[in-house]
Coordinates of C-alpha atoms and ligand atoms in Angstrom, one line a residue:
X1 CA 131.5 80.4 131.2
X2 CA 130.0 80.7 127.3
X3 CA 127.0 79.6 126.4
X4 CA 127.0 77.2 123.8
X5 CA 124.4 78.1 120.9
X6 CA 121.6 75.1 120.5
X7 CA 122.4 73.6 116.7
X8 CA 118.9 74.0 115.0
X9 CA 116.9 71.4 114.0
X10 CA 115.9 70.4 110.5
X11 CA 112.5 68.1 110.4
X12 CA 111.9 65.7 107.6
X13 CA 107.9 65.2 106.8
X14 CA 107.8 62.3 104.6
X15 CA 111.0 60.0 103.1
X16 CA 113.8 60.8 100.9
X17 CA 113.8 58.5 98.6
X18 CA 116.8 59.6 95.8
X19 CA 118.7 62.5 97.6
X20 CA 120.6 60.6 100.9
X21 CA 124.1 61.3 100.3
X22 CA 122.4 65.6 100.1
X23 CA 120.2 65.1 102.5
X24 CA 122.5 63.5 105.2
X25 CA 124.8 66.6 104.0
X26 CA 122.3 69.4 105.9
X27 CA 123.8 67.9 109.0
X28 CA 126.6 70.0 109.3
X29 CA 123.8 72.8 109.2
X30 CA 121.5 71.2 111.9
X31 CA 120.2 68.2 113.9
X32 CA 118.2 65.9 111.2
X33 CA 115.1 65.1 112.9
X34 CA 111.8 62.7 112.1
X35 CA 108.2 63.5 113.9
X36 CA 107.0 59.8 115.3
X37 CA 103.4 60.9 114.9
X38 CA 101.3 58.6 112.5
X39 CA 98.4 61.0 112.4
X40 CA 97.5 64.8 112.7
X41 CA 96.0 64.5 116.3
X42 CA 99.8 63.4 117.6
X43 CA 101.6 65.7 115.0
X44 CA 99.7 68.7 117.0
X45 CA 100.5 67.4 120.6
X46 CA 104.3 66.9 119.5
X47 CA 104.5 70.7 118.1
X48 CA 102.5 71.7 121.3
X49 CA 104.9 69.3 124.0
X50 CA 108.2 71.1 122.7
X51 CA 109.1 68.4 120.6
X52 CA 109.9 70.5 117.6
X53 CA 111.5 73.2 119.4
X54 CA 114.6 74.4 117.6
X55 CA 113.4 73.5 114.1
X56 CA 113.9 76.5 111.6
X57 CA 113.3 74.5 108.2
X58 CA 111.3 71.5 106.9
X59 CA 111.5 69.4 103.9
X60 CA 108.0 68.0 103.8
X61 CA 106.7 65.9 100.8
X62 CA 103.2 65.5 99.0
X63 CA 102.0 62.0 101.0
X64 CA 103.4 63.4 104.6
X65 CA 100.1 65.3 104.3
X66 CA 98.0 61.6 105.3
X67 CA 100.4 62.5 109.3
X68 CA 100.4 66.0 109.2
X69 CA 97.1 67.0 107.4
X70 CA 96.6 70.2 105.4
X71 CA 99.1 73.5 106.7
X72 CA 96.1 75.4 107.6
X73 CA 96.2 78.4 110.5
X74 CA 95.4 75.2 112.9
X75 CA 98.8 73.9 112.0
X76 CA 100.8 76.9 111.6
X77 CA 98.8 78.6 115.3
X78 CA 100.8 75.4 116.8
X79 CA 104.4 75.4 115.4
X80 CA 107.2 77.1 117.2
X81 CA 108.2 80.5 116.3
X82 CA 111.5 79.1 115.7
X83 CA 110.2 77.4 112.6
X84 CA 110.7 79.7 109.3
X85 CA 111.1 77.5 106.6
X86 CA 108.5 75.3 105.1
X87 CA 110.4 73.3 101.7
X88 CA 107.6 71.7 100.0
X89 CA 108.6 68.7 97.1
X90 CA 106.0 69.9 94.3
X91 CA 105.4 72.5 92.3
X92 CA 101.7 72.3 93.6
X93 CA 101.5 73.8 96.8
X94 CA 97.7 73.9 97.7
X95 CA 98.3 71.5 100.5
X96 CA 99.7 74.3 102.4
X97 CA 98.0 77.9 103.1
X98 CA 100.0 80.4 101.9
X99 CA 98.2 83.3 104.0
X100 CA 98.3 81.3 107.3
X101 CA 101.7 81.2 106.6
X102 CA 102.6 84.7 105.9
X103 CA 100.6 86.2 108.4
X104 CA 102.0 84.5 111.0
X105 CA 104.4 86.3 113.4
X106 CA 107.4 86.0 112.4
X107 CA 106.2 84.9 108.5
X108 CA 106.4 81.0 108.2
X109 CA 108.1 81.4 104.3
X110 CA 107.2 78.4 102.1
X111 CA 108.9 76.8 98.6
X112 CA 107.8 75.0 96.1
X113 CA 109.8 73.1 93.2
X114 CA 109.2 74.9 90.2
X115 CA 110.6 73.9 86.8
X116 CA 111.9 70.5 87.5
X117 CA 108.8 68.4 87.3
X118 CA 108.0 70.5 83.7
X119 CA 109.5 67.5 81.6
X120 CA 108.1 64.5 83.1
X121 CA 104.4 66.2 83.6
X122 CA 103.9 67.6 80.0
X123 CA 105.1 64.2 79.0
X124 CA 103.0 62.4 81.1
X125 CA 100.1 65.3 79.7
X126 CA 101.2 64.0 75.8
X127 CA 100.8 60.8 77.0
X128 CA 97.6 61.2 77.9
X129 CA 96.3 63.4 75.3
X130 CA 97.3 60.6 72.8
X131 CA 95.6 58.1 74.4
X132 CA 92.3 59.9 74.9
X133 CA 92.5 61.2 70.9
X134 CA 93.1 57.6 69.7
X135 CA 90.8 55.7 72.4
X136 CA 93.6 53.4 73.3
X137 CA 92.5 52.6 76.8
X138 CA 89.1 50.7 75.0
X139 CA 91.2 48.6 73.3
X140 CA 93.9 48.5 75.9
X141 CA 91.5 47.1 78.9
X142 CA 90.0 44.8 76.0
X143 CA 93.3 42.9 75.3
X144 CA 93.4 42.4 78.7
X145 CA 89.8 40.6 78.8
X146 CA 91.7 38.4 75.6
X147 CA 89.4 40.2 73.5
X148 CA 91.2 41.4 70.4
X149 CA 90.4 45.2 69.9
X150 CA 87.6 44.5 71.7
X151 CA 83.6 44.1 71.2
X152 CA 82.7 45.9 69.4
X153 CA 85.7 47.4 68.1
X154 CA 86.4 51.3 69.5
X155 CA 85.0 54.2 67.2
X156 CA 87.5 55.7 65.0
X157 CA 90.4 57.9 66.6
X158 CA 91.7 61.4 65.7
X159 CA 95.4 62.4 64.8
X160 CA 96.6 65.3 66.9
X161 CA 98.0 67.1 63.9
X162 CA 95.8 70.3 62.6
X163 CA 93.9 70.4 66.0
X164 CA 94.1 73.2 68.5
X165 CA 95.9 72.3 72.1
X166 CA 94.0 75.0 74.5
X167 CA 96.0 75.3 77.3
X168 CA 94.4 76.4 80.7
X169 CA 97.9 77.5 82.9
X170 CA 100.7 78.8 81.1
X171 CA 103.2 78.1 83.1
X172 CA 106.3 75.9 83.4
X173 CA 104.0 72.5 82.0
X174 CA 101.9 74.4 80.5
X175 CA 104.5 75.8 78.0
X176 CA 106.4 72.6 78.0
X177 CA 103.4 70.6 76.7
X178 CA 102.6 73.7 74.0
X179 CA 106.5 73.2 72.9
X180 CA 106.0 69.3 72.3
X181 CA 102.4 69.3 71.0
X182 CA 104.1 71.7 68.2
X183 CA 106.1 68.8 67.0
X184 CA 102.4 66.6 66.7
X185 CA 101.3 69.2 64.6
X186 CA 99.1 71.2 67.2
X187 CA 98.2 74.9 67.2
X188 CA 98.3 76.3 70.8
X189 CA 95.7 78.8 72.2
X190 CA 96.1 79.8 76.0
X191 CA 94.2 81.3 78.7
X192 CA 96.0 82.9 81.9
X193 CA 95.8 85.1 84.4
X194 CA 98.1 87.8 82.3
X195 CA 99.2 87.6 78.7
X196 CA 102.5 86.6 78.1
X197 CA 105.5 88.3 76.1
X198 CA 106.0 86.8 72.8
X199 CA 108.8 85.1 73.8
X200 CA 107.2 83.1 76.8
X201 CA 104.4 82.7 74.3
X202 CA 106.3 81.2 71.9
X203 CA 103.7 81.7 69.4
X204 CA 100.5 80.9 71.2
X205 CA 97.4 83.0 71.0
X206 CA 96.4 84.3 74.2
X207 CA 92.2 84.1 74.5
X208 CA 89.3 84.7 77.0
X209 CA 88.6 81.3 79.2
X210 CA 85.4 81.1 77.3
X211 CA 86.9 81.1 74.0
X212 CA 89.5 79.0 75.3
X213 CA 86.5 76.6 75.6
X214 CA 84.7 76.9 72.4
X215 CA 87.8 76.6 70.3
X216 CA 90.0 73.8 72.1
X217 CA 89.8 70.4 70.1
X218 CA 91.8 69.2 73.5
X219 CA 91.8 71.4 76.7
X220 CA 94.6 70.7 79.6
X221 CA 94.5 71.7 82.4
X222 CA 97.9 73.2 84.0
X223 CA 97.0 75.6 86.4
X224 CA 97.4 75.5 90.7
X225 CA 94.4 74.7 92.8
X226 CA 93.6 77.6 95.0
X227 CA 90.1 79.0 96.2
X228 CA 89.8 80.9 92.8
X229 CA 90.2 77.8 90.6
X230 CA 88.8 75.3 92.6
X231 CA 86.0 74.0 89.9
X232 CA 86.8 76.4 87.2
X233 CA 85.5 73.6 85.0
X234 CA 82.3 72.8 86.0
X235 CA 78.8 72.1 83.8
X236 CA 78.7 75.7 82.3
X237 CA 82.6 75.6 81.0
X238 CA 81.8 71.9 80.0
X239 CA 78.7 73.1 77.7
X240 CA 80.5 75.5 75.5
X241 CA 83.6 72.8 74.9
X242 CA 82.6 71.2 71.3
X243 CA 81.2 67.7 71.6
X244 CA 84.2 65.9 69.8
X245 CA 87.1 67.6 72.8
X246 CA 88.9 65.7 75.1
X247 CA 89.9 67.1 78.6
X248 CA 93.5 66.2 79.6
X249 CA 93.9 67.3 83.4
X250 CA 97.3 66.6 85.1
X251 CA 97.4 70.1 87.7
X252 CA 94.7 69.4 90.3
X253 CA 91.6 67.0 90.2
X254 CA 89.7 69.7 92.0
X255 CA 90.1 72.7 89.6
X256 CA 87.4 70.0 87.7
X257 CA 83.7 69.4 89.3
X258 CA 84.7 65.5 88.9
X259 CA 80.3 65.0 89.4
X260 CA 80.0 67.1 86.5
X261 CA 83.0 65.4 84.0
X262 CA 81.6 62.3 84.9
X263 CA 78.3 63.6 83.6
X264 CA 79.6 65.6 80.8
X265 CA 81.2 62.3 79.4
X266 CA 78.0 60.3 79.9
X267 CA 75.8 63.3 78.0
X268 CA 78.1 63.0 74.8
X269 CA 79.1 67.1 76.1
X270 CA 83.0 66.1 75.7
X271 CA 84.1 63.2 73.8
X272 CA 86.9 61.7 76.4
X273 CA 89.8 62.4 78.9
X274 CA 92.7 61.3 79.9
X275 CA 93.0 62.5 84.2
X276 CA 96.5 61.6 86.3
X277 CA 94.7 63.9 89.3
X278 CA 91.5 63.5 91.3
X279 CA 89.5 65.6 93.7
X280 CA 90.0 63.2 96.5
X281 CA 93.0 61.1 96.0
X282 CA 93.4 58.1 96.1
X283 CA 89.8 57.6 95.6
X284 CA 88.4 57.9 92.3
X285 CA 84.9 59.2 90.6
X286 CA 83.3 55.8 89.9
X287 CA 82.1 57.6 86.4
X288 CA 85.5 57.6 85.7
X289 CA 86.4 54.4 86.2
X290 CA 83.7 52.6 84.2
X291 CA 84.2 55.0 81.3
X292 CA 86.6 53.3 78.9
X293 CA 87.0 56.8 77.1
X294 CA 88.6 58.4 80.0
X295 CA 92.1 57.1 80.8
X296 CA 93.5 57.1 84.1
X297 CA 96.9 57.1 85.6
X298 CA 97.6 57.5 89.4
X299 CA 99.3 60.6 90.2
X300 CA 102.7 59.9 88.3
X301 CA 103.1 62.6 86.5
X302 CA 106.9 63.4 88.5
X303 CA 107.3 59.8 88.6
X304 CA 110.5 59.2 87.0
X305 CA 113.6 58.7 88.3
X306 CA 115.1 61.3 87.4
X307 CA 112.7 63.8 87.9
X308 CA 111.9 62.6 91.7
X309 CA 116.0 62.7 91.9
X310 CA 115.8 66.7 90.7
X311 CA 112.8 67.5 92.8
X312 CA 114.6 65.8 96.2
X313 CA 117.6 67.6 95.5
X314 CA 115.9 71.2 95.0
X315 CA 113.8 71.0 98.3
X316 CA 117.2 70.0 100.0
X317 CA 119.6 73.1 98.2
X318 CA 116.2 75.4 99.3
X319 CA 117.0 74.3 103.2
X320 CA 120.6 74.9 102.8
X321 CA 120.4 78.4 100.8
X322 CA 117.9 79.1 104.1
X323 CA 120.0 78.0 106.5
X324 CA 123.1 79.3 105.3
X325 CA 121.7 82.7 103.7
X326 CA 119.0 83.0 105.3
X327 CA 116.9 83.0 102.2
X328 CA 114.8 80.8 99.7
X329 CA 116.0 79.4 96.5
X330 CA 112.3 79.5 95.3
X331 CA 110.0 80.9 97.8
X332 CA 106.3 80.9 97.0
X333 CA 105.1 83.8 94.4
X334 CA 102.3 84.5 97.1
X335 CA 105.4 85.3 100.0
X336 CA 107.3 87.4 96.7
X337 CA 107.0 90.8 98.4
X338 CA 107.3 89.6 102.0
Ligands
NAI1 N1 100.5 65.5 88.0 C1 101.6 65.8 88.6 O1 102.4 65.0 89.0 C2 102.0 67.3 88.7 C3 101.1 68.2 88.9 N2 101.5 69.5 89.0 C4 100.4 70.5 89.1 O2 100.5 71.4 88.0 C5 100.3 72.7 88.4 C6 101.0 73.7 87.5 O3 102.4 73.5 87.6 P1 103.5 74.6 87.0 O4 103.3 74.7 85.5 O5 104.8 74.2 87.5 O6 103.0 75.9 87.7 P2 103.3 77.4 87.2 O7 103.2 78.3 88.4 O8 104.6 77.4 86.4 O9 102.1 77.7 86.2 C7 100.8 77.8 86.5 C8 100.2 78.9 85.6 O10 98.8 78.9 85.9 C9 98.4 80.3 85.8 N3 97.2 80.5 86.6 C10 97.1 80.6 87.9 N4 95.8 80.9 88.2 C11 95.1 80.9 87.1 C12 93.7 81.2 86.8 N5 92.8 81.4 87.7 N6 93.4 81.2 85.5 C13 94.3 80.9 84.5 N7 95.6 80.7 84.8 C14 96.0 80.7 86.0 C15 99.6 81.1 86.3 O11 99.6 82.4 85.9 C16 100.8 80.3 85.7 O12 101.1 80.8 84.5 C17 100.9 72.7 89.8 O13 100.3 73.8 90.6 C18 100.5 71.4 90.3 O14 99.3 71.4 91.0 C19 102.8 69.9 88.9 C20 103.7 69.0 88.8 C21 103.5 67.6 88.7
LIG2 O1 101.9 66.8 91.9 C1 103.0 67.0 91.9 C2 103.6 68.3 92.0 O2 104.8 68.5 91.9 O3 102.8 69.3 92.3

C-alpha cells in the first residue's frame, strides 16, 4: 500500500482579472482554491477550522485586504505552517508585516512586483505634476459647471522646464519619473536612504531630506509606507518647501500628514498638488476635495491594461518559481538574508 502525497493547495485572495489562461496553468502545480469568507472575522475561523490546510502559496491582491484585513502577527499566528508563500500584486507591500512574517516558524516569505508598475506610475506622476503646475483641474471642473475657464479665470501656470523635480524615493518610479521629467526640461535632486552610483543616478544630485525641501520647485513622493516613513511630510517638512511648490504624491497617502497638506494648501505654505493615494482609501481629506488646486485621481496609477496584465502575470511566475524551485522570483528586500 503507498501513500499517495496530498497535491498542495494554491489560494487566490482577490480576482485575476488579465492573467486566466497563467493562472489556470499553476494547476498542474496544486489544487486552485478561493476563501468564501467576505470579511476578516470568517477569513480567521476558515484558517483556524482547517480549511486552508495544504496551502503553501498565495496570490493575494491590493483590494482582497477589505476580506482578509491587514497580514499582521494576528493573521499570520492563525495560518497553517504549511503556508510559505505570500505573492503580493504591488510593488507596495505595507499591507502586509514583513516581520510577522519572517519571524514566524517556519518564515512565511512574501513578494512584491517590482519594476513592472514603474511605467504606468511615473506616467501617472507626469500626469499629475503637469496638471498641478498649470492649474488644469480649476479650469477642468469649471468647463464642467459650463463655465468657460472659469470665474474668475485660474492664476497663471508654470512650465515645468528650468525647475527642479526633487524626488523623495529613488527607486524603480522614482528614477522612471527623473528619466521623463528630463525630456520636460527638469533638473532632478533626490533624497534616499543611500546615495546611488552614478549610473542609477543618472545624473541626479543626491541631497539631505531638508534640502530636498528647500530646493524642490515640485516634490514627489516615491517612497514605501513603513513605520519610519509614515508622515515623513508633515507641518515642519511642509514649512521649509518654498511657497510657489507643488506636492505630487503617487507611493502612499500616509507617508503625508493629509490634516496638515490640507492645511498647508489653505495657509499659501505650498502652492498645489496633484495626489492618486490617500491615508484612508477610499475616503478622501475633505480639504482636498474642495481645493481646486489639488488634483485627484483614485488610485490608478497601475491602471492600464497592460500594466495590470504584467503585474498578474509576475505574482503568478513568483508562485510557480516557489512551487517548482522552491524559491521567490522577487522576495521582499526585508526577507533578503532570510
Ligand atoms: N499609485 C500606484 O498605483 C502605485 C504606488 N506605488 C507605491 O510606490 C512605492 C515606490 O515603488 P517603487 O519605486 O517600485 O519602490 P522601490 O523599492 O523601487 O523604491 C523605493 C525607494 O524608496 C527608498 N526609501 C525607502 N525608505 C526611505 C526613506 N525613509 N527615505 C528615503 N527613501 C526611502 C528606497 O531606498 C528605494 O530607493 C511603493 O512602495 C508603493 O507604495 C507603486 C506602484 C503603483
Ligand atoms: O499601488 C500599487 C502598487 O503596486 O503598490
Amino acid at each position: 500500500m503507498y501513500l499517495v502525497a496530498a497535491k498542495p493547495k494554491i489560494l487566490l485572495l482577490g480576482e485575476i482579472d488579465h492573467a486566466q489562461e497563467q493562472w489556470q496553468g499553476l494547476s498542474g502545480l496544486g489544487e486552485l482554491i478561493k476563501p468564501q469568507a467576505t470579511n476578516r472575522g470568517e477569513f480567521i475561523a476558515e484558517c483556524n477550522n482547517g480549511k486552508f490546510d495544504g496551502v503553501v502559496a498565495a496570490y493575494r491582491t491590493f483590494t482582497s485586504a477589505a476580506i482578509t484585513g491587514r497580514f499582521d502577527q494576528e493573521l499570520v499566528d492563525v495560518l497553517p505552517k504549511s503556508w510559505r508563500y505570500l505573492c503580493h500584486n504591488g510593488a507596495g507591500y505595507d499591507q502586509i508585516d514583513p516581520d510577522a512574517c519572517s519571524q514566524r516558524v517556519p518564515p512565511l516569505y512574501v513578494s512584491n512586483v517590482p519594476s513592472a508598475p514603474d511605467d504606468a506610475t511615473a506616467d501617472t506622476a507626469i500626469f499629475l505634476m503637469l496638471g498641478a503646475l498649470r492649474n488644469f483641474n480649476v479650469s477642468m471642473d469649471a468647463l464642467r459647471r459650463e463655465e468657460w475657464k472659469g470665474k474668475p479665470a485660474p492664476a497663471l501656470g508654470h512650465d515645468p522646464q528650468g525647475k527642479i523635480l526633487g524626488i523623495l524615493g529613488m527607486g524603480g518610479i522614482g528614477r522612471n519619473m527623473s528619466k521623463k521629467a528630463a525630456a520636460f526640461g527638469m533638473t532632478t535632486i533626490y533624497h534616499n536612504r543611500r546615495k546611488l552610483d552614478d549610473e542609477k543616478a543618472g545624473g541626479a544630485e543626491y541631497v539631505s531630506l531638508k534640502d530636498l525641501l528647500k530646493r524642490s520647485d515640485v516634490l514627489s513622493l516615491n517612497l514605501p509606507l513603513n513605520p519610519k516613513t509614515r508622515h515623513i511630510i508633515s507641518t515642519e517638512q511642509l514649512k521649509l518647501m518654498k511657497s510657489s511648490s507643488i506636492i505630487v504624491n503617487t507611493a502612499r497617502g500616509a507617508v503625508i500628514d493629509e490634516a496638515a497638506l490640507v492645511k498647508a494648501l489653505d495657509e499659501g505654505m505650498i502652492a498645489g498638488a496633484g495626489l492618486d493615494v490617500f491615508e484612508e482609501e477610499p475616503k478622501i481629506h475633505p480639504g482636498l476635495v474642495k481645493n481646486e488646486r489639488v488634483i485627484l485621481l483614485p488610485h490608478m496609477g497601475t491602471w492600464t491594461k497592460e500594466t495590470q496584465t504584467k503585474m498578474e502575470v509576475w505574482v503568478i511566475d513568483n508562485i510557480r518559481k516557489a512551487l517548482s524551485e522552491g524559491k521567490l522570483l522577487s522576495i521582499i528586500p526585508e526577507q533578503e538574508s532570510l
